[in-house]
Coordinates of C-alpha atoms in Angstrom, one line a residue:
Chain A
X1257 CA 18.6 -15.2 -125.5
X1258 CA 18.2 -18.8 -126.8
X1259 CA 15.1 -19.5 -128.8
X1260 CA 11.9 -20.6 -127.0
X1261 CA 9.0 -20.2 -129.4
X1262 CA 5.5 -21.6 -129.6
X1263 CA 4.0 -22.2 -133.1
X1264 CA 0.3 -22.8 -133.4
X1265 CA -0.3 -25.1 -136.4
X1266 CA -4.0 -25.7 -135.5
X1267 CA -6.3 -24.6 -132.7
X1268 CA -9.7 -25.9 -133.7
X1269 CA -11.6 -28.7 -131.9
X1270 CA -13.2 -32.0 -133.0
X1271 CA -15.3 -30.8 -135.9
X1272 CA -13.2 -29.4 -138.7
X1273 CA -14.0 -26.1 -140.1
X1274 CA -12.5 -24.0 -142.9
X1275 CA -11.4 -21.4 -140.2
X1276 CA -9.5 -23.7 -137.9
X1277 CA -7.2 -26.7 -138.3
X1278 CA -7.1 -29.6 -136.0
X1279 CA -4.9 -29.4 -132.9
X1280 CA -1.1 -29.2 -133.3
X1281 CA 1.6 -27.0 -131.9
X1282 CA 5.4 -27.0 -132.4
X1283 CA 7.8 -25.6 -129.8
X1284 CA 11.1 -24.4 -131.1
X1285 CA 13.5 -24.6 -128.2
X1286 CA 17.1 -23.8 -129.1
X1287 CA 16.4 -25.0 -132.7
X1288 CA 15.1 -28.4 -131.5
X1289 CA 11.5 -28.8 -132.5
X1290 CA 8.9 -30.5 -130.2
X1291 CA 5.5 -31.2 -131.6
X1292 CA 2.4 -31.4 -129.3
X1293 CA -0.5 -33.3 -130.8
X1294 CA -0.9 -34.0 -134.5
X1295 CA -4.4 -33.6 -135.9
X1296 CA -5.3 -34.2 -139.6
X1297 CA -3.6 -31.8 -141.8
X1298 CA -0.7 -31.1 -139.5
X1299 CA 2.0 -31.9 -142.1
X1300 CA 0.7 -29.2 -144.4
X1301 CA 0.6 -26.7 -141.6
X1302 CA 4.1 -27.7 -140.6
X1303 CA 5.2 -27.0 -144.2
X1304 CA 3.4 -23.7 -144.1
X1305 CA 5.2 -22.7 -140.9
X1306 CA 8.6 -23.1 -142.6
X1307 CA 9.9 -24.9 -139.6
X1308 CA 12.5 -27.5 -140.6
X1309 CA 11.1 -31.0 -140.8
X1310 CA 14.5 -32.5 -140.0
X1311 CA 14.7 -30.7 -136.6
X1312 CA 11.6 -32.4 -135.4
X1313 CA 12.5 -35.6 -133.5
X1314 CA 9.9 -35.6 -130.6
X1315 CA 6.2 -35.7 -130.8
X1316 CA 3.9 -35.7 -127.7
X1317 CA 0.3 -36.8 -128.0
X1318 CA -2.1 -35.7 -125.2
X1319 CA -4.8 -38.2 -125.9
X1320 CA -6.3 -40.5 -128.5
X1321 CA -9.1 -38.5 -130.0
X1322 CA -8.8 -38.2 -133.7
X1323 CA -8.4 -34.4 -133.8
X1324 CA -5.2 -34.8 -131.8
X1325 CA -3.6 -37.7 -133.7
X1326 CA -5.0 -38.4 -137.1
X1327 CA -2.2 -36.5 -138.8
X1328 CA 0.5 -38.8 -137.5
X1329 CA 0.4 -41.4 -140.2
X1330 CA 0.6 -38.8 -143.0
X1331 CA 3.5 -36.9 -141.3
X1332 CA 5.5 -40.1 -140.7
X1333 CA 4.8 -41.3 -144.2
X1334 CA 6.1 -38.0 -145.6
X1335 CA 9.2 -38.2 -143.4
X1336 CA 9.7 -41.6 -145.1
X1337 CA 9.4 -40.1 -148.6
X1338 CA 11.9 -37.4 -147.6
X1339 CA 14.3 -40.1 -146.6
X1340 CA 14.7 -39.0 -143.1
X1341 CA 17.3 -41.0 -141.1
X1342 CA 16.9 -39.7 -137.6
X1343 CA 14.7 -41.7 -135.2
X1344 CA 11.4 -40.2 -134.5
X1345 CA 10.2 -40.4 -130.8
X1346 CA 6.5 -40.5 -130.0
X1347 CA 5.4 -40.0 -126.4
X1348 CA 1.8 -41.2 -126.0
X1349 CA -0.7 -43.5 -124.4
X1350 CA 0.4 -47.2 -125.0
X1351 CA -2.7 -47.8 -127.1
X1352 CA -1.4 -45.6 -130.0
X1353 CA 1.4 -48.0 -130.9
X1354 CA -1.2 -50.8 -131.3
X1355 CA -3.4 -48.7 -133.5
X1356 CA -0.6 -47.2 -135.6
X1357 CA 1.6 -50.2 -136.1
X1358 CA -0.4 -52.0 -138.8
X1359 CA -0.5 -48.8 -140.8
X1360 CA 3.2 -48.1 -140.3
X1361 CA 3.9 -51.7 -141.5
X1362 CA 1.8 -51.3 -144.6
X1363 CA 2.2 -47.7 -145.7
X1364 CA 5.8 -47.0 -144.4
X1365 CA 7.5 -50.3 -145.2
X1366 CA 11.2 -50.0 -145.7
X1367 CA 11.5 -46.5 -144.2
X1368 CA 14.9 -45.2 -143.6
X1369 CA 14.2 -44.3 -139.9
X1370 CA 12.7 -45.8 -136.8
X1371 CA 9.5 -44.7 -135.0
X1372 CA 10.1 -45.3 -131.4
X1373 CA 7.1 -45.2 -129.0
X1374 CA 7.5 -44.1 -125.5
X1375 CA 4.3 -45.0 -123.7
X1376 CA 3.4 -43.2 -120.5
X1377 CA 0.6 -43.3 -118.0
X1378 CA -1.5 -40.1 -118.5
X1379 CA -2.8 -40.4 -114.9
X1380 CA 0.6 -39.9 -113.4
X1381 CA 2.7 -36.7 -113.1
X1382 CA 6.2 -37.6 -114.5
X1383 CA 9.2 -36.3 -116.4
X1384 CA 9.0 -38.2 -119.7
X1385 CA 11.7 -36.3 -121.6
X1386 CA 14.9 -34.6 -120.5
X1387 CA 18.0 -33.2 -122.2
X1388 CA 20.7 -30.8 -121.2
X1389 CA 18.5 -27.8 -121.2
X1390 CA 14.9 -29.0 -120.9
X1391 CA 12.5 -31.2 -119.1
X1392 CA 9.0 -32.3 -120.2
X1393 CA 6.6 -33.4 -117.5
X1394 CA 3.1 -34.8 -117.9
X1395 CA 0.2 -32.9 -116.5
X1396 CA -2.7 -35.4 -115.7
X1397 CA -5.9 -34.0 -117.0
X1398 CA -9.5 -35.1 -116.9
X1399 CA -11.3 -35.8 -120.2
X1400 CA -13.5 -38.5 -121.8
X1401 CA -10.5 -40.8 -122.1
X1402 CA -7.0 -40.8 -120.5
X1403 CA -5.4 -37.5 -121.2
X1404 CA -2.5 -35.4 -120.1
X1405 CA -1.0 -32.1 -120.8
X1406 CA 2.7 -31.3 -121.0
X1407 CA 4.9 -28.9 -119.1
X1408 CA 8.1 -27.8 -120.9
X1409 CA 10.6 -26.3 -118.5
X1410 CA 14.0 -24.9 -119.3
X1411 CA 16.7 -25.9 -116.8
X1412 CA 18.3 -23.0 -114.9
X1413 CA 21.4 -21.8 -116.7
X1414 CA 24.7 -20.8 -115.1
X1415 CA 25.2 -17.2 -114.2
X1416 CA 27.0 -14.9 -116.7
X1417 CA 30.6 -13.9 -116.0
X1418 CA 31.2 -10.3 -115.2
X1419 CA 34.4 -10.1 -117.2
X1420 CA 35.6 -6.8 -115.6
X1421 CA 35.3 -7.9 -112.1
X1422 CA 36.9 -11.2 -112.8
X1423 CA 39.9 -9.4 -114.2
X1424 CA 39.9 -6.9 -111.3
X1425 CA 40.0 -9.6 -108.7
X1426 CA 42.4 -11.8 -110.7
X1427 CA 40.2 -14.9 -110.7
X1428 CA 42.1 -17.7 -112.5
X1429 CA 40.6 -19.3 -115.7
X1430 CA 40.4 -22.7 -114.2
X1431 CA 37.8 -21.4 -111.6
X1432 CA 35.5 -20.0 -114.2
X1433 CA 33.0 -22.9 -114.3
X1434 CA 32.7 -22.9 -110.6
X1435 CA 32.1 -19.2 -110.6
X1436 CA 29.4 -19.6 -113.2
X1437 CA 27.8 -22.2 -111.0
X1438 CA 27.6 -19.9 -108.1
X1439 CA 30.8 -20.3 -106.0
X1440 CA 32.4 -17.3 -104.3
X1441 CA 36.1 -16.6 -104.9
X1442 CA 38.5 -16.8 -102.0
X1443 CA 41.7 -14.9 -102.6
X1444 CA 45.1 -16.2 -101.3
X1445 CA 44.9 -13.7 -98.4
X1446 CA 41.5 -15.2 -97.4
X1447 CA 39.4 -12.4 -98.7
X1448 CA 36.1 -13.6 -100.0
X1449 CA 34.7 -12.1 -103.2
X1450 CA 31.0 -13.0 -103.2
X1451 CA 29.7 -14.6 -106.4
X1452 CA 27.2 -11.8 -106.9
X1453 CA 30.0 -9.4 -107.5
X1454 CA 31.6 -11.7 -110.1
X1455 CA 28.5 -12.6 -112.1
X1456 CA 25.3 -11.3 -113.6
X1457 CA 22.3 -13.5 -112.9
X1458 CA 21.3 -15.5 -116.0
X1459 CA 17.9 -15.2 -117.5
X1460 CA 15.2 -17.0 -115.5
X1461 CA 14.2 -20.3 -116.9
X1462 CA 11.2 -20.1 -119.2
X1463 CA 8.3 -22.6 -119.2
X1464 CA 5.3 -23.6 -121.3
X1465 CA 2.3 -25.6 -120.2
X1466 CA -0.1 -27.2 -122.6
X1467 CA -3.5 -28.2 -121.1
X1468 CA -5.9 -29.7 -123.6
X1469 CA -8.4 -31.4 -123.6
X1470 CA -9.8 -31.1 -120.0
X1471 CA -12.7 -30.3 -117.9
X1472 CA -12.1 -27.4 -115.4
X1473 CA -9.6 -28.9 -113.0
X1474 CA -8.5 -26.5 -110.3
X1475 CA -5.5 -28.7 -109.1
X1476 CA -3.8 -28.0 -112.5
X1477 CA -2.9 -24.5 -111.1
X1478 CA -0.5 -25.9 -108.6
X1479 CA 1.5 -27.8 -111.2
X1480 CA 1.7 -24.9 -113.7
X1481 CA 2.4 -22.3 -111.1
X1482 CA 4.1 -19.2 -112.6
X1483 CA 4.8 -20.7 -116.0
X1484 CA 5.8 -18.2 -118.6
X1485 CA 2.9 -19.1 -120.9
X1486 CA 0.0 -21.4 -120.3
X1487 CA -2.0 -22.8 -123.2
X1488 CA -5.4 -23.9 -121.8
X1489 CA -8.3 -25.2 -123.9
X1490 CA -11.3 -22.9 -124.0
X1491 CA -13.7 -24.9 -126.1
X1492 CA -16.8 -23.0 -125.0
X1493 CA -18.2 -19.7 -123.7
X1494 CA -20.0 -19.4 -120.4
X1495 CA -23.4 -19.7 -122.2
X1496 CA -22.4 -23.3 -123.0
X1497 CA -21.1 -24.1 -119.5
X1498 CA -23.4 -27.1 -119.2
X1499 CA -22.2 -28.5 -122.5
X1500 CA -18.6 -28.0 -121.4
X1501 CA -19.3 -29.9 -118.2
X1502 CA -21.0 -32.8 -120.2
X1503 CA -18.2 -33.1 -122.7
X1504 CA -15.4 -32.7 -120.2
X1505 CA -14.2 -29.5 -121.8
X1506 CA -13.6 -26.0 -120.3
X1507 CA -15.0 -22.6 -120.8
X1508 CA -12.8 -19.6 -121.5
X1509 CA -13.5 -18.2 -118.1
X1510 CA -12.4 -21.5 -116.5
X1511 CA -9.2 -21.4 -118.4
X1512 CA -8.6 -17.9 -117.1
X1513 CA -9.3 -19.0 -113.6
X1514 CA -6.5 -21.6 -113.8
X1515 CA -4.2 -18.9 -115.2
X1516 CA -5.2 -16.5 -112.4
X1517 CA -4.8 -19.1 -109.6
X1518 CA -1.4 -20.2 -111.0
X1519 CA -0.2 -16.6 -111.5
X1520 CA 1.1 -17.5 -115.0
X1521 CA 2.8 -14.9 -117.1
X1522 CA 0.4 -15.1 -120.0
X1523 CA -2.6 -17.2 -121.0
X1524 CA -3.2 -18.5 -124.5
X1525 CA -6.6 -20.0 -125.2
X1526 CA -7.6 -22.4 -128.0
X1527 CA -9.4 -25.6 -129.0
X1528 CA -12.4 -23.5 -130.1
X1529 CA -15.7 -25.1 -130.7
X1530 CA -16.8 -24.9 -134.4
X1531 CA -19.9 -23.0 -133.3
X1532 CA -18.1 -19.7 -132.8
X1533 CA -17.8 -17.6 -135.9
X1534 CA -15.3 -15.5 -134.2
X1535 CA -13.8 -16.0 -130.7
X1536 CA -14.2 -12.5 -129.4
X1537 CA -16.7 -13.6 -126.8
X1538 CA -14.2 -16.2 -125.5
X1539 CA -11.4 -13.7 -125.3
X1540 CA -13.6 -11.2 -123.4
X1541 CA -14.8 -13.7 -120.9
X1542 CA -11.3 -14.9 -120.2
X1543 CA -9.9 -11.4 -119.9
X1544 CA -12.5 -10.5 -117.2
X1545 CA -10.7 -13.0 -115.0
X1546 CA -7.2 -12.9 -116.4
X1547 CA -6.4 -9.8 -118.5
X1548 CA -3.2 -11.0 -120.1
X1549 CA -4.9 -13.5 -122.3
X1550 CA -4.4 -14.2 -126.0
X1551 CA -6.5 -16.0 -128.6
X1552 CA -4.6 -18.8 -130.5
X1553 CA -4.8 -18.7 -134.2
X1554 CA -3.2 -20.7 -137.0
X1555 CA 0.3 -19.9 -138.0
X1556 CA 0.7 -17.8 -134.8
X1557 CA 4.3 -17.6 -133.3
X1558 CA 4.9 -16.6 -129.7
X1559 CA 8.4 -16.0 -128.4
X1560 CA 8.7 -16.6 -124.7
Chain B
X737 CA -30.3 -31.4 -167.8
X738 CA -29.7 -33.4 -164.7
X739 CA -26.6 -32.5 -162.7
X740 CA -23.3 -34.2 -163.6
X741 CA -20.5 -32.3 -161.9
X742 CA -16.9 -33.0 -161.1
X743 CA -15.5 -31.3 -158.0
X744 CA -11.8 -31.3 -157.4
X745 CA -11.0 -31.3 -153.7
X746 CA -7.3 -32.0 -154.1
X747 CA -5.0 -32.6 -157.1
X748 CA -1.5 -32.8 -155.6
X749 CA 0.7 -35.9 -155.4
X750 CA 2.4 -37.8 -152.6
X751 CA 4.4 -35.0 -151.1
X752 CA 2.1 -32.4 -149.6
X753 CA 2.6 -28.7 -150.5
X754 CA 0.9 -25.5 -149.4
X755 CA -0.4 -25.2 -153.0
X756 CA -2.1 -28.5 -153.5
X757 CA -4.2 -30.8 -151.4
X758 CA -3.8 -34.6 -151.5
X759 CA -6.1 -36.4 -154.0
X760 CA -9.8 -36.4 -153.7
X761 CA -12.7 -35.7 -156.1
X762 CA -16.4 -35.7 -155.6
X763 CA -18.9 -36.3 -158.4
X764 CA -22.3 -34.8 -158.0
X765 CA -24.6 -36.9 -160.2
X766 CA -28.3 -35.9 -159.8
X767 CA -27.6 -34.8 -156.3
X768 CA -26.0 -38.1 -155.3
X769 CA -22.4 -37.6 -154.3
X770 CA -19.6 -40.0 -155.2
X771 CA -16.2 -39.5 -153.8
X772 CA -13.0 -40.8 -155.5
X773 CA -10.0 -41.1 -153.3
X774 CA -9.7 -39.4 -149.9
X775 CA -6.2 -38.1 -149.1
X776 CA -5.4 -36.3 -145.8
X777 CA -7.4 -33.1 -145.4
X778 CA -10.3 -34.2 -147.6
X779 CA -13.0 -33.5 -145.0
X780 CA -12.0 -29.9 -144.7
X781 CA -11.9 -29.6 -148.5
X782 CA -15.4 -31.2 -148.6
X783 CA -16.6 -28.6 -146.2
X784 CA -15.1 -25.9 -148.2
X785 CA -16.9 -27.2 -151.3
X786 CA -20.2 -26.7 -149.6
X787 CA -21.3 -30.1 -151.0
X788 CA -23.7 -31.7 -148.5
X789 CA -22.0 -34.3 -146.3
X790 CA -25.3 -36.2 -146.0
X791 CA -25.5 -36.8 -149.8
X792 CA -22.2 -38.7 -149.8
X793 CA -22.8 -42.4 -149.5
X794 CA -20.2 -44.0 -151.8
X795 CA -16.5 -43.7 -151.7
X796 CA -14.2 -45.2 -154.3
X797 CA -10.5 -45.8 -153.4
X798 CA -8.1 -46.3 -156.4
X799 CA -5.2 -47.7 -154.4
X800 CA -3.6 -47.8 -151.0
X801 CA -1.0 -45.1 -151.1
X802 CA -1.4 -42.6 -148.3
X803 CA -2.1 -39.6 -150.4
X804 CA -5.2 -41.4 -151.7
X805 CA -6.7 -42.7 -148.5
X806 CA -5.3 -41.1 -145.3
X807 CA -8.3 -38.8 -145.0
X808 CA -10.8 -41.6 -144.7
X809 CA -10.6 -42.1 -140.9
X810 CA -11.0 -38.4 -140.2
X811 CA -14.0 -38.2 -142.6
X812 CA -15.7 -41.2 -141.1
X813 CA -15.0 -40.0 -137.6
X814 CA -16.6 -36.6 -138.4
X815 CA -19.6 -38.3 -140.0
X816 CA -19.9 -40.1 -136.6
X817 CA -19.9 -36.8 -134.7
X818 CA -22.5 -35.4 -137.0
X819 CA -24.7 -38.4 -136.1
X820 CA -25.1 -39.6 -139.6
X821 CA -27.4 -42.6 -139.9
X822 CA -27.1 -43.7 -143.6
X823 CA -24.7 -46.5 -144.3
X824 CA -21.4 -45.5 -145.9
X825 CA -20.2 -47.7 -148.7
X826 CA -16.4 -47.9 -149.5
X827 CA -15.3 -49.6 -152.7
X828 CA -11.6 -50.5 -152.4
X829 CA -8.9 -53.1 -152.3
X830 CA -9.6 -55.8 -149.7
X831 CA -6.6 -54.8 -147.7
X832 CA -8.1 -51.4 -146.7
X833 CA -10.7 -53.0 -144.4
X834 CA -8.0 -54.8 -142.5
X835 CA -6.0 -51.6 -142.1
X836 CA -8.9 -49.4 -141.1
X837 CA -10.9 -51.7 -138.9
X838 CA -8.8 -51.4 -135.7
X839 CA -9.0 -47.6 -136.0
X840 CA -12.8 -47.7 -136.7
X841 CA -13.3 -49.8 -133.6
X842 CA -11.2 -47.5 -131.4
X843 CA -12.0 -44.0 -132.7
X844 CA -15.6 -44.6 -134.0
X845 CA -17.0 -46.9 -131.4
X846 CA -20.8 -46.6 -131.1
X847 CA -21.3 -44.7 -134.3
X848 CA -24.8 -44.3 -135.5
X849 CA -24.1 -45.7 -139.0
X850 CA -22.4 -48.6 -140.7
X851 CA -19.2 -48.6 -142.8
X852 CA -19.6 -51.2 -145.5
X853 CA -16.6 -52.3 -147.4
X854 CA -17.0 -53.6 -151.0
X855 CA -13.7 -55.1 -151.9
X856 CA -12.8 -55.5 -155.6
X857 CA -10.0 -56.9 -157.6
X858 CA -8.1 -53.9 -159.2
X859 CA -6.8 -56.1 -161.9
X860 CA -10.2 -56.9 -163.4
X861 CA -12.5 -54.6 -165.4
X862 CA -15.9 -54.9 -163.7
X863 CA -19.0 -52.9 -162.9
X864 CA -18.8 -52.4 -159.1
X865 CA -21.7 -50.0 -158.6
X866 CA -25.0 -49.6 -160.4
X867 CA -28.2 -47.7 -159.8
X868 CA -31.1 -46.5 -162.0
X869 CA -29.1 -44.0 -163.8
X870 CA -25.5 -44.8 -163.4
X871 CA -22.8 -47.5 -163.6
X872 CA -19.3 -47.4 -162.2
X873 CA -16.7 -49.7 -163.7
X874 CA -13.1 -50.3 -162.6
X875 CA -10.3 -49.4 -165.0
X876 CA -7.3 -51.6 -164.3
X877 CA -4.2 -49.5 -164.1
X878 CA -0.5 -50.2 -163.6
X879 CA 1.2 -48.6 -160.6
X880 CA 3.6 -49.7 -157.8
X881 CA 0.8 -51.5 -156.1
X882 CA -2.6 -52.8 -157.2
X883 CA -4.5 -49.8 -158.6
X884 CA -7.5 -49.1 -160.7
X885 CA -9.4 -46.1 -162.1
X886 CA -13.1 -45.6 -162.3
X887 CA -15.5 -45.1 -165.2
X888 CA -18.7 -43.3 -164.3
X889 CA -21.3 -43.7 -167.1
X890 CA -24.8 -42.5 -167.2
X891 CA -27.3 -45.0 -168.5
X892 CA -29.1 -43.9 -171.7
X893 CA -32.3 -42.1 -170.9
X894 CA -35.6 -42.5 -172.8
X895 CA -36.4 -40.2 -175.7
X896 CA -38.4 -37.1 -175.1
X897 CA -42.0 -37.1 -176.3
X898 CA -42.9 -34.7 -179.1
X899 CA -46.2 -33.6 -177.7
X900 CA -47.5 -32.0 -180.9
X901 CA -46.9 -35.1 -183.0
X902 CA -48.3 -37.4 -180.4
X903 CA -51.6 -35.4 -180.4
X904 CA -51.5 -35.1 -184.2
X905 CA -51.3 -38.8 -184.7
X906 CA -53.6 -39.6 -181.8
X907 CA -51.2 -41.9 -179.9
X908 CA -53.0 -43.2 -176.8
X909 CA -51.6 -42.4 -173.3
X910 CA -51.0 -46.0 -172.4
X911 CA -48.5 -46.3 -175.2
X912 CA -46.4 -43.4 -174.0
X913 CA -43.7 -45.4 -172.2
X914 CA -43.2 -47.7 -175.2
X915 CA -42.9 -44.7 -177.4
X916 CA -40.3 -43.1 -175.1
X917 CA -38.4 -46.4 -175.2
X918 CA -38.2 -46.3 -179.0
X919 CA -41.3 -48.2 -180.4
X920 CA -42.9 -47.0 -183.5
X921 CA -46.7 -46.3 -183.5
X922 CA -48.9 -48.5 -185.7
X923 CA -52.3 -46.9 -186.4
X924 CA -55.5 -49.0 -186.6
X925 CA -55.3 -48.8 -190.4
X926 CA -51.8 -50.2 -190.3
X927 CA -50.0 -47.0 -191.0
X928 CA -46.6 -46.9 -189.2
X929 CA -45.5 -43.7 -187.6
X930 CA -41.8 -44.0 -187.0
X931 CA -40.5 -43.3 -183.5
X932 CA -38.3 -40.6 -184.8
X933 CA -41.3 -38.6 -185.7
X934 CA -42.9 -38.9 -182.3
X935 CA -39.8 -38.2 -180.1
X936 CA -36.8 -36.0 -179.8
X937 CA -33.6 -37.8 -179.0
X938 CA -32.7 -37.5 -175.3
X939 CA -29.4 -36.1 -174.3
X940 CA -26.5 -38.5 -174.9
X941 CA -25.3 -40.2 -171.8
X942 CA -22.4 -38.5 -170.1
X943 CA -19.3 -40.2 -168.8
X944 CA -16.3 -39.5 -166.6
X945 CA -13.2 -41.5 -166.3
X946 CA -10.7 -41.2 -163.5
X947 CA -7.2 -42.6 -164.2
X948 CA -4.7 -42.2 -161.3
X949 CA -2.1 -43.3 -160.4
X950 CA -0.7 -45.1 -163.5
X951 CA 2.2 -45.5 -165.8
X952 CA 1.5 -44.7 -169.5
X953 CA -0.8 -47.5 -170.4
X954 CA -2.1 -47.3 -174.0
X955 CA -4.8 -50.0 -173.5
X956 CA -6.7 -47.6 -171.3
X957 CA -7.8 -45.6 -174.4
X958 CA -10.0 -48.4 -175.5
X959 CA -12.0 -48.5 -172.2
X960 CA -12.4 -44.8 -172.0
X961 CA -13.2 -44.3 -175.6
X962 CA -15.2 -41.1 -176.2
X963 CA -15.9 -40.3 -172.6
X964 CA -17.1 -36.8 -172.0
X965 CA -14.3 -36.0 -169.6
X966 CA -11.1 -37.9 -168.8
X967 CA -9.1 -37.2 -165.7
X968 CA -5.7 -38.6 -166.2
X969 CA -2.7 -38.2 -163.9
X970 CA 0.1 -36.0 -165.2
X971 CA 2.6 -36.2 -162.4
X972 CA 5.6 -35.1 -164.5
X973 CA 6.7 -33.0 -167.5
X974 CA 8.6 -34.7 -170.4
X975 CA 11.9 -33.6 -168.9
X976 CA 11.2 -36.1 -166.0
X977 CA 10.0 -38.9 -168.3
X978 CA 12.6 -41.2 -166.9
X979 CA 11.5 -40.6 -163.4
X980 CA 7.9 -41.1 -164.5
X981 CA 8.8 -44.5 -165.9
X982 CA 10.7 -45.4 -162.7
X983 CA 7.9 -44.4 -160.3
X984 CA 5.1 -45.8 -162.6
X985 CA 3.6 -42.4 -163.2
X986 CA 2.7 -40.6 -166.4
X987 CA 3.8 -37.4 -168.1
X988 CA 1.4 -34.7 -169.2
X989 CA 2.1 -35.6 -172.8
X990 CA 1.3 -39.3 -172.1
X991 CA -2.0 -38.3 -170.5
X992 CA -2.8 -36.3 -173.6
X993 CA -1.9 -39.3 -175.8
X994 CA -4.5 -41.4 -174.1
X995 CA -7.0 -38.6 -174.5
X996 CA -6.2 -38.3 -178.2
X997 CA -6.3 -42.1 -178.8
X998 CA -9.6 -42.3 -177.0
X999 CA -11.1 -39.3 -178.7
X1000 CA -12.4 -38.0 -175.4
X1001 CA -14.4 -34.8 -175.2
X1002 CA -12.1 -33.1 -172.8
X1003 CA -9.0 -33.9 -170.7
X1004 CA -8.3 -32.8 -167.2
X1005 CA -4.8 -33.4 -165.8
X1006 CA -3.8 -33.5 -162.2
X1007 CA -1.7 -35.3 -159.5
X1008 CA 1.0 -32.8 -160.0
X1009 CA 4.5 -33.4 -158.6
X1010 CA 5.4 -31.0 -155.8
X1011 CA 8.4 -29.9 -157.9
X1012 CA 6.3 -27.7 -160.2
X1013 CA 5.9 -24.2 -158.9
X1014 CA 3.2 -23.8 -161.5
X1015 CA 1.9 -26.3 -164.0
X1016 CA 2.0 -24.2 -167.2
X1017 CA 4.6 -26.5 -168.6
X1018 CA 2.4 -29.6 -168.0
X1019 CA -0.5 -27.9 -169.7
X1020 CA 1.5 -26.8 -172.7
X1021 CA 3.0 -30.2 -173.2
X1022 CA -0.4 -31.9 -173.0
X1023 CA -2.1 -29.3 -175.3
X1024 CA 0.5 -30.0 -178.0
X1025 CA -1.0 -33.5 -178.3
X1026 CA -4.6 -32.9 -177.2
X1027 CA -5.7 -29.2 -177.3
X1028 CA -8.8 -29.5 -175.2
X1029 CA -6.9 -30.0 -172.0
X1030 CA -7.5 -28.4 -168.6
X1031 CA -5.4 -28.2 -165.5
X1032 CA -7.1 -29.4 -162.3
X1033 CA -7.0 -27.1 -159.3
X1034 CA -8.5 -27.2 -155.8
X1035 CA -12.1 -26.2 -155.5
X1036 CA -12.6 -26.5 -159.3
X1037 CA -16.1 -27.5 -160.4
X1038 CA -16.7 -28.8 -164.0
X1039 CA -20.2 -29.4 -165.3
X1040 CA -20.4 -32.1 -167.9

């Protein structure tokens, strides 16, 4: 099966600790890398992950809090020193370009590649990236400033050919693509060989949803329905539910509630408040609602 | 003796590695903290050092390459979240304020403290900070853009009173400060008791010089003459001397040559190129010229 991996570079929240890095994740989808958020220190974590810098061409920024974007200038600057040539595409709120441009002009003058900003409206659900095998859609969230999550979805792939049955029924080569795409085969005598006889179903498309930072927002469930893996922030335990509400963050239980309502395959929680010495309490509270829950940790790699 | 400590938070060079952090150091001088440079990731290193954030009021930036200043915005932003109230003073090239201000306005709006920039001319040797016990002077360096080092120098302290001799000669209390400051005591009968009889000499003033980044610049030696500890960049080994010259950096041997010419107490080398898997070769080459040389490393603490 083609690669679809989630790499956690950092899963802490706003206040840095020696236990958790600021937020960043990298998806490896068929050897293309997609970064989500880029907190301070991300470039070192990326190096630690041994993912290839040169395969990263797309960065998605959920919102403009420092713990989600302060690592960008360092990462871009390092790309410059490494004499990268491929364009780097950054998908973000329009404001980021205004904030980053003076620094890019000063620190990255004469770089051998372009940084191309793709502004989007975080309040609107929209496909902001698409290639042959993948779409990325924004997930409008509710936080202290405009924020959205991202839904990565593989496109359905053609069925696999059942070579033996193709030979048995004498299907000609030139029909092969049509068979893969679901057509039946009609013999010269009019006999119909149904597609299901000639093919094996392909693997179901995989999907990953990233929802951070956000207050508990039940309507998310609809958009992330049955995703393979849902990352949802779980900044606080239930004992801090009031603080979660005030700061527009979620509790672990609320994250699990979204996972449950959306019948996702698996839930990954992160963006842990610095107050937790370990996150066992968060995991336990989430599992009570949605048993198939994992804690994020730095340098974690999950294969979908 | 009052505290005079050098804490190495990071001693790598421009390209980040998993072995070395970007440049930053913190001096703890009588429980006041002074930061020199602030590369990406400094705030986490500061936390790791267990130095008290609240005691840091002064930051000195040598030059505007990213590996010496990209950590500032994150550090300041975190100070904001911690509801710091004391002003934060940043001593730097004038350009930094222009570059940082839009980010401060956006990311640190409504902070409970002021960031006060103190621009200086890196080409000019000048005292840019002074308090009761300390001066900080710029050391003009030569690099690819305006750069200077910093010379931290304790002020001489008064002599210590020799209590027994004071009593023996019947020196009155009201003369005590004058005695500490070096006066002789003249008795009523005209006998002179020399100051050296009445006091012990105080500890000699300690000093720390930070020279990074710079090409080999023999004139530095004069300004850092006999400092207690000299930090000098040693980006390259002799085998890369040409590259050192091209990039306006120094070799370990050149750093040692400055230390030797200046007859410093001890040399600390750092700002290691990412190409060195370990820095033994740099240490060896430096020691051949100046035996009392140390390699910098992260979380190192040196008491002067």
